[in-house]
Amino acid sequence: MRRRLLVPVPALVVTVLVTALASVLGALTLAPTAVAHGRHHQRSFAWHTTTVDATQSFRGLAAVDSRTAWVAGQSLTDGGPGTVYRTTDGGRHWRDVSPPDTDGLAFRDVEALGRDGAAVLAIGEGTASRIYRTYDGGRHWTQAFTNADPAAFYDCLSFYPGGKVGLAVSDPVDGKFQIARSVDGGRSWHVLPGDGMPSAEGQFGFAASGDCLVTAGHDAWFGGGGTAAQIFHSTDLGRTWRATDSTIAPGDAAGVFGLAFRAGRHERGRQGIAVGGDFSNPTNGTDAVARTLDGRSWHKVGSLTHLGEAAAWLPGTRDSVLVTGESGTTMGTSLSRDGGHTWTLVSTTGFHALTCTRDGVCWAAGGNGRVGRG
């Protein structure tokens, strides 16, 4: 039995939009530290949601900016089609831009490649794992990769800055995580040799939020769970990897679910956050967050009151980071202003996927086909 299937298909999809300067709609008010014109100030942000497709559970999310974003999901009905939606007006309207013939596919990750390009990953055993690529906003798609190894099960993909080189990670095959790589912007993919990958017997990844594999600069990281909850780090575009203890507890349904690294001109070293928990005990967020300052070693920071599936650094801030998670009716969103050492529960509503854009907007997505703008 594939243990990643222990990750439940949730009941709520929410896309959250947080602006850095606007007075926002909704009943929930937060007060994280933000930066406007180089000065710190207090801001509040709220969530206002709209149902896009109630038949879907969205776990894939990619945002280009405050106006353009993609979400990808799977049907809540067995055998139903997986879908991809895109907005270009800040979430007021969403267009179904799904690839053709997606019945039974579970889209768990989408990566934006410029304003009109995207790659989307379907997960599953054998040929159910595949990658589609579009260059024209989803009007046309090509099936760029189909997994030919019946023992492989791909969980996440990510592209390096510039969008030319991309990686996708599969659960271990013959005791080692497997990496597929593209060097042409996602047009074609090739499975890399396993001699540069450490042994990971009994471990697996979580296709929970599309963030189990992330990139920054020339570095890449991915995490997982099972017999150990390690974080694997590559500095050479995925050829070789080094495994380090994440400090997050492992288990049959526990480990690292998502990662986020600082990017852009505010990036300091390789500052990153790893989040996780236990899907079999989603109310326990003790030691579910780890932090790195160099991208190599990890240490425990503060605890959550819920599991963490995804994290995002708030744009324009020094140390503010948002974490969210959803497991059935158990969910939450928490905010830290000190890089993860202390956390405030800012909502009892949680999501699966979360990302923030450089122009000061954060988006999140969860179950039951709802997206929103704040």
XYZ file of C-alpha atoms in Angstrom, residues 16-340:
325
model
C -6.162 33.446 -0.052
C -5.003 36.784 -1.329
C -3.267 39.147 1.036
C -2.264 42.617 -0.167
C 0.461 44.602 1.503
C -1.141 48.028 1.373
C -4.888 47.593 1.014
C -7.651 47.585 3.555
C -9.163 44.169 2.994
C -12.513 42.462 3.107
C -13.691 39.786 5.481
C -14.186 39.066 9.102
C -10.698 37.810 9.997
C -8.106 40.429 10.924
C -4.413 39.712 11.413
C -1.589 42.041 12.288
C 1.736 40.818 10.847
C 4.623 43.174 10.298
C 4.936 44.331 6.686
C 7.131 46.704 4.721
C 5.832 49.573 2.623
C 8.237 51.921 0.822
C 11.057 50.572 2.977
C 9.300 51.169 6.337
C 7.782 48.565 8.641
C 4.137 49.049 9.483
C 1.220 47.007 10.797
C -1.232 45.627 8.311
C -4.338 43.515 8.586
C -5.474 40.982 6.062
C -8.624 38.985 5.582
C -9.928 36.110 3.522
C -12.833 36.324 1.153
C -13.575 33.124 -0.766
C -15.399 32.120 -3.937
C -16.202 28.613 -5.126
C -14.486 27.868 -8.437
C -15.298 24.160 -8.793
C -16.935 22.338 -5.904
C -16.148 18.961 -7.481
C -12.405 19.431 -6.988
C -9.775 19.294 -4.255
C -6.940 21.692 -5.081
C -3.411 20.978 -3.848
C -1.423 22.534 -6.691
C -0.973 26.318 -6.660
C 1.340 28.690 -8.524
C 1.130 32.476 -8.615
C 2.926 34.799 -11.023
C 1.828 38.035 -9.350
C -1.211 39.658 -7.762
C -3.299 39.076 -10.900
C -2.193 35.784 -12.447
C -2.336 32.410 -10.686
C -2.951 28.728 -11.416
C -4.605 26.032 -9.295
C -4.655 22.301 -10.002
C -6.594 19.495 -8.403
C -8.316 16.173 -8.517
C -11.939 15.148 -8.563
C -13.711 14.374 -5.319
C -15.447 11.577 -7.249
C -13.451 8.447 -8.084
C -12.519 8.439 -11.747
C -13.518 12.072 -12.279
C -11.259 14.441 -14.220
C -8.366 16.335 -12.733
C -8.567 20.035 -13.520
C -6.412 23.134 -13.927
C -7.814 26.658 -13.532
C -6.195 30.024 -14.249
C -7.013 33.613 -13.328
C -5.530 36.739 -14.887
C -7.611 39.329 -13.022
C -6.701 38.715 -9.394
C -9.201 35.919 -8.816
C -12.382 37.651 -9.970
C -12.743 35.153 -12.813
C -11.239 31.691 -13.230
C -11.056 29.798 -16.521
C -10.909 26.009 -16.845
C -7.702 25.408 -18.827
C -7.367 21.679 -18.083
C -5.485 19.333 -20.391
C -7.722 16.950 -22.362
C -8.558 13.412 -21.232
C -7.733 13.762 -17.520
C -10.295 11.307 -16.112
C -8.853 9.662 -13.007
C -5.789 11.925 -12.831
C -4.786 13.577 -9.549
C -3.028 16.888 -10.187
C -1.016 17.741 -7.073
C 1.489 20.335 -8.289
C 1.556 23.174 -10.800
C 4.521 25.451 -11.548
C 4.171 28.759 -13.388
C 6.765 29.364 -16.117
C 6.303 32.986 -17.033
C 2.923 34.646 -17.415
C 1.489 32.116 -19.911
C 3.539 28.975 -19.304
C 3.008 26.233 -16.736
C 3.846 22.620 -15.956
C 1.427 20.434 -14.010
C 2.148 17.109 -12.287
C -0.295 14.229 -11.934
C 0.681 11.729 -9.239
C 0.224 7.999 -8.902
C 1.832 4.640 -9.474
C 3.374 3.886 -12.846
C 1.947 5.808 -15.790
C -0.449 7.740 -13.550
C 2.563 9.951 -12.765
C 2.925 12.359 -15.667
C 3.774 15.983 -16.470
C 1.897 18.264 -18.866
C 3.285 21.527 -20.268
C 1.530 24.588 -21.733
C 3.015 27.682 -23.392
C -0.147 29.641 -24.143
C -2.061 29.987 -20.902
C -3.568 26.496 -21.052
C -5.160 26.649 -24.492
C -2.898 23.805 -25.635
C -0.996 21.178 -23.634
C 1.694 18.619 -24.423
C 2.267 15.510 -22.338
C 5.957 16.043 -21.654
C 6.640 13.102 -19.315
C 5.003 9.768 -18.522
C 6.552 7.642 -15.812
C 7.548 4.249 -17.235
C 8.727 2.679 -13.961
C 5.907 0.785 -12.191
C 7.778 1.180 -8.895
C 7.981 4.986 -9.127
C 5.441 7.421 -7.701
C 6.146 11.126 -8.339
C 5.141 13.614 -5.637
C 6.327 17.130 -6.533
C 8.141 19.179 -9.142
C 9.967 22.499 -9.109
C 11.883 24.696 -11.535
C 15.024 26.656 -10.836
C 14.952 30.444 -11.343
C 14.678 31.198 -15.035
C 12.470 28.176 -15.690
C 14.926 26.242 -17.869
C 15.946 23.470 -15.453
C 13.279 21.555 -13.555
C 13.219 18.573 -11.199
C 10.542 16.083 -10.202
C 10.937 13.708 -7.254
C 9.550 10.188 -6.907
C 9.310 7.909 -3.894
C 12.282 5.594 -3.495
C 12.883 2.989 -6.171
C 15.271 0.253 -5.028
C 15.770 2.147 -1.771
C 16.550 5.592 -3.221
C 14.429 8.597 -4.103
C 14.295 9.024 -7.878
C 14.765 12.331 -9.709
C 13.573 13.245 -13.209
C 15.115 16.383 -14.709
C 14.312 18.753 -17.549
C 16.898 21.125 -19.022
C 14.648 22.647 -21.704
C 11.933 24.349 -19.718
C 9.834 21.248 -19.150
C 9.592 20.151 -22.781
C 11.312 16.823 -22.059
C 12.347 14.898 -18.930
C 14.983 12.266 -18.182
C 15.404 10.118 -15.064
C 18.804 10.733 -13.452
C 21.086 7.903 -12.281
C 20.706 7.015 -8.621
C 24.397 6.945 -7.732
C 24.261 10.509 -6.369
C 21.286 9.822 -4.072
C 21.689 8.523 -0.486
C 19.821 5.444 0.640
C 16.292 6.108 1.919
C 14.888 2.658 2.630
C 11.427 2.885 4.188
C 10.983 6.559 3.393
C 8.499 8.271 1.043
C 7.307 11.705 0.025
C 4.006 13.509 0.594
C 2.113 14.944 -2.371
C 0.341 17.271 0.041
C 0.904 20.839 -1.129
C 3.195 20.848 -4.162
C 6.014 22.079 -1.902
C 7.753 18.864 -0.875
C 10.410 19.837 -3.477
C 11.612 23.449 -3.786
C 14.480 25.338 -5.432
C 16.399 28.565 -4.812
C 19.453 29.708 -6.735
C 21.318 26.551 -7.784
C 20.078 24.658 -4.718
C 17.192 22.218 -4.369
C 15.632 20.559 -1.334
C 12.993 17.903 -0.773
C 11.622 16.210 2.329
C 9.581 13.188 3.289
C 8.642 10.795 6.053
C 8.276 7.136 6.935
C 11.165 5.548 8.795
C 12.910 8.932 8.848
C 11.957 12.538 8.127
C 14.996 13.785 6.301
C 15.624 16.787 4.082
C 17.694 16.130 0.963
C 19.809 18.970 -0.444
C 21.458 19.323 -3.872
C 23.828 22.089 -4.993
C 24.441 20.792 -8.540
C 21.042 20.882 -10.245
C 19.914 17.534 -8.888
C 22.866 15.292 -9.743
C 23.983 14.618 -6.150
C 22.179 14.919 -2.824
C 22.984 15.039 0.886
C 20.470 13.917 3.529
C 20.049 15.664 6.895
C 17.689 15.087 9.810
C 14.819 17.585 9.636
C 14.089 17.379 13.406
C 10.404 16.809 12.475
C 9.064 13.496 13.773
C 8.690 10.695 11.170
C 5.959 8.082 10.994
C 3.600 6.109 8.790
C 1.728 9.340 7.962
C 4.215 11.821 9.419
C 7.194 13.834 8.312
C 8.047 16.865 6.203
C 5.132 18.089 4.053
C 6.399 21.401 2.691
C 9.414 23.716 2.470
C 9.917 27.407 1.740
C 13.093 29.450 1.222
C 13.735 33.171 1.193
C 14.152 34.596 -2.302
C 14.937 37.903 -3.973
C 16.913 40.843 -2.675
C 15.938 40.195 0.955
C 17.356 36.666 0.898
C 19.998 36.105 3.551
C 22.126 33.042 2.948
C 19.843 30.065 2.496
C 17.207 30.774 5.129
C 14.441 28.202 4.947
C 11.489 26.721 6.799
C 10.307 23.098 6.781
C 6.824 22.213 8.032
C 5.044 18.945 8.637
C 3.176 16.930 11.222
C 1.187 13.747 11.335
C -1.947 13.186 9.238
C -3.064 10.535 11.705
C -2.922 13.139 14.515
C -3.465 16.499 12.795
C -4.129 18.481 15.984
C -0.561 17.869 17.161
C 1.812 20.447 15.702
C 4.504 19.998 18.353
C 7.952 20.306 16.775
C 6.323 20.438 13.341
C 8.537 23.324 12.179
C 12.273 23.374 11.467
C 14.528 26.172 10.256
C 17.852 26.466 8.442
C 20.104 29.469 8.021
C 22.563 27.855 5.619
C 20.455 25.318 3.694
C 22.460 22.432 5.119
C 21.659 21.946 8.813
C 18.224 22.154 10.453
C 17.071 22.891 13.995
C 13.759 22.874 15.821
C 11.855 26.108 16.243
C 8.352 26.822 17.571
C 5.385 24.459 17.542
C 2.018 24.800 15.836
C -1.453 23.870 17.043
C -2.119 22.136 13.717
C -0.123 20.306 11.064
C 1.719 22.363 8.454
C 1.365 21.441 4.789
C 2.751 24.626 3.250
C 4.714 27.712 4.269
C 5.449 31.068 2.669
C 7.645 34.013 3.637
C 5.627 37.221 3.623
C 6.902 39.616 0.930
C 8.764 42.687 2.097
C 9.336 41.410 5.637
C 12.503 40.269 7.362
C 11.287 37.254 9.287
C 7.514 36.879 8.874
C 6.319 33.504 7.659
C 2.853 31.988 7.265
C 2.076 28.274 7.664
C -1.175 26.506 6.843
C -2.527 22.973 6.939
C -5.776 21.104 6.458
C -6.752 17.536 7.295
C -10.478 17.007 7.022
C -12.161 19.267 9.559
C -8.903 19.811 11.469
C -7.073 22.813 10.104
C -5.401 26.099 10.891
C -3.203 28.941 9.700
C -0.440 30.410 11.859
C 1.884 33.384 11.586
C 5.403 33.883 12.908
C 7.166 37.245 12.937
C 10.508 35.895 14.156
C 11.426 33.296 11.558
C 9.447 30.458 13.102
